[in-house]
């Protein structure tokens, strides 16, 4: 699975976004270390605070299928936006070395390691 292929899967997932309030559609595709890919989109709610981001939809889907180690996650938005703090923290639970690829539907992606997007983070090690 190349980074470009992962971006394409995130772009496809983005088309399923339910974003009638913000109109900001987000798609995510997360690559587990075992090679499986899980996708997600943002799911908004009339009670705005209940909205779930695309990244968390993808991570929770992966964990529910038994995948907890992630090589990379691709996120596609209209403007190449980066994951929110809540999603960074949820990803961080499973490691700091996940590559975060951010992209527009078409165009050159940018990438950063999760640990660089969330420096000095709190994680499960601190509860041991
Ligand atoms: N959103 C995501 O899906 N991921 C992020 O990392 C940032 C924000 C969604 C939530 C909401 O549906 C819309 O984008 C606007 O905030």
Coordinates of C-alpha atoms and ligand atoms in Angstrom, one line a residue:
X1 CA 0.0 0.0 0.0
X2 CA 1.6 3.2 -1.1
X3 CA 0.9 6.6 0.5
X4 CA -0.9 7.6 -2.7
X5 CA -3.1 4.6 -2.5
X6 CA -3.9 5.3 1.1
X7 CA -4.8 8.9 0.1
X8 CA -7.1 7.6 -2.6
X9 CA -8.9 5.4 -0.1
X10 CA -9.3 8.4 2.2
X11 CA -10.7 10.5 -0.7
X12 CA -13.2 7.8 -1.4
X13 CA -14.3 7.6 2.3
X14 CA -14.6 11.4 2.3
X15 CA -17.5 11.1 -0.2
X16 CA -19.5 9.3 2.5
X17 CA -19.0 12.1 5.1
X18 CA -22.2 13.2 6.8
X19 CA -21.5 16.9 7.3
X20 CA -24.7 18.8 6.7
X21 CA -23.8 21.6 9.3
X22 CA -20.2 22.4 8.6
X23 CA -20.1 21.2 5.0
X24 CA -16.5 20.3 5.8
X25 CA -16.1 16.7 4.6
X26 CA -13.3 14.6 5.9
X27 CA -12.1 11.2 4.9
X28 CA -9.5 9.0 6.6
X29 CA -7.8 5.7 5.8
X30 CA -5.6 4.1 8.4
X31 CA -3.1 1.4 7.5
X32 CA -2.6 -1.2 10.2
X33 CA 0.8 -2.9 10.6
X34 CA -0.8 -6.2 9.4
X35 CA -1.7 -4.6 6.1
X36 CA -5.3 -4.0 6.7
X37 CA -6.9 -0.6 5.9
X38 CA -9.8 0.9 7.7
X39 CA -11.6 4.0 6.5
X40 CA -13.8 6.6 8.2
X41 CA -15.6 9.8 7.5
X42 CA -16.8 12.6 9.8
X43 CA -20.4 12.0 11.1
X44 CA -22.0 15.2 12.4
X45 CA -25.1 15.5 14.6
X46 CA -27.8 18.1 15.2
X47 CA -26.4 18.1 18.7
X48 CA -23.1 19.4 17.5
X49 CA -20.9 18.1 20.3
X50 CA -21.7 14.5 19.3
X51 CA -20.0 14.8 16.0
X52 CA -17.3 12.3 15.4
X53 CA -14.2 13.1 13.3
X54 CA -13.2 10.9 10.3
X55 CA -9.9 9.9 12.0
X56 CA -11.7 8.6 15.1
X57 CA -14.2 6.8 13.0
X58 CA -11.4 5.0 11.2
X59 CA -9.4 4.2 14.4
X60 CA -12.3 2.9 16.3
X61 CA -13.3 0.7 13.3
X62 CA -9.7 -0.7 13.2
X63 CA -9.6 -1.4 16.9
X64 CA -13.0 -3.1 16.8
X65 CA -11.5 -5.4 14.1
X66 CA -8.5 -6.2 16.3
X67 CA -5.9 -3.8 14.8
X68 CA -4.0 -1.7 17.2
X69 CA -0.6 -0.9 15.5
X70 CA -0.7 1.6 12.7
X71 CA 1.9 2.5 10.1
X72 CA 0.1 5.4 8.6
X73 CA -3.2 7.4 8.3
X74 CA -4.2 9.4 5.4
X75 CA -6.6 12.3 5.9
X76 CA -8.3 14.0 3.0
X77 CA -10.1 17.4 3.3
X78 CA -10.9 20.2 0.9
X79 CA -7.8 22.2 2.0
X80 CA -5.3 19.6 3.3
X81 CA -6.2 20.3 6.9
X82 CA -4.5 18.5 9.7
X83 CA -6.1 16.3 12.4
X84 CA -7.6 18.0 15.4
X85 CA -6.1 17.6 18.9
X86 CA -8.7 15.1 20.0
X87 CA -7.9 12.8 17.1
X88 CA -4.1 13.2 17.6
X89 CA -4.6 12.0 21.2
X90 CA -6.7 9.1 20.1
X91 CA -4.1 8.0 17.6
X92 CA -1.3 8.5 20.1
X93 CA -2.9 5.9 22.3
X94 CA -1.5 3.3 19.9
X95 CA 2.0 4.8 19.3
X96 CA 3.8 7.9 18.3
X97 CA 5.4 6.6 15.1
X98 CA 2.3 6.6 12.9
X99 CA 2.9 8.6 9.8
X100 CA 0.1 11.2 9.3
X101 CA -0.5 12.0 5.6
X102 CA -2.6 15.1 4.9
X103 CA -4.0 15.8 1.5
X104 CA -6.5 17.6 -0.7
X105 CA -8.6 15.3 -2.9
X106 CA -6.0 15.9 -5.6
X107 CA -2.6 17.3 -5.2
X108 CA 0.6 16.8 -3.3
X109 CA 0.1 15.5 0.3
X110 CA 2.1 16.6 3.3
X111 CA 3.2 14.2 6.0
X112 CA 4.4 14.3 9.6
X113 CA 5.0 11.8 12.4
X114 CA 2.3 11.7 15.0
X115 CA 4.9 12.2 17.7
X116 CA 5.9 15.5 16.0
X117 CA 2.2 16.6 15.8
X118 CA 1.7 15.9 19.5
X119 CA 5.0 16.6 21.3
X120 CA 5.3 15.8 25.0
X121 CA 2.1 13.8 24.9
X122 CA 0.4 11.8 27.6
X123 CA 0.0 8.1 26.8
X124 CA -0.7 4.7 28.3
X125 CA 3.0 4.4 29.5
X126 CA 2.2 7.0 32.1
X127 CA -0.5 4.9 33.7
X128 CA 1.8 1.8 34.2
Ligands
LIG1 N1 -13.2 17.1 11.5 C1 -12.7 15.8 11.3 O1 -13.4 14.9 10.8 N2 -11.4 15.7 11.6 C2 -10.6 16.6 12.1 O2 -9.5 16.3 12.5 C3 -11.0 18.0 12.2 C4 -12.5 18.2 12.1 C5 -14.7 17.3 11.2 C6 -15.5 17.5 12.4 C7 -16.7 18.3 11.8 O3 -17.6 17.4 11.2 C8 -16.0 19.1 10.7 O4 -14.8 18.5 10.4 C9 -15.8 20.5 11.0 O5 -15.1 20.7 12.2

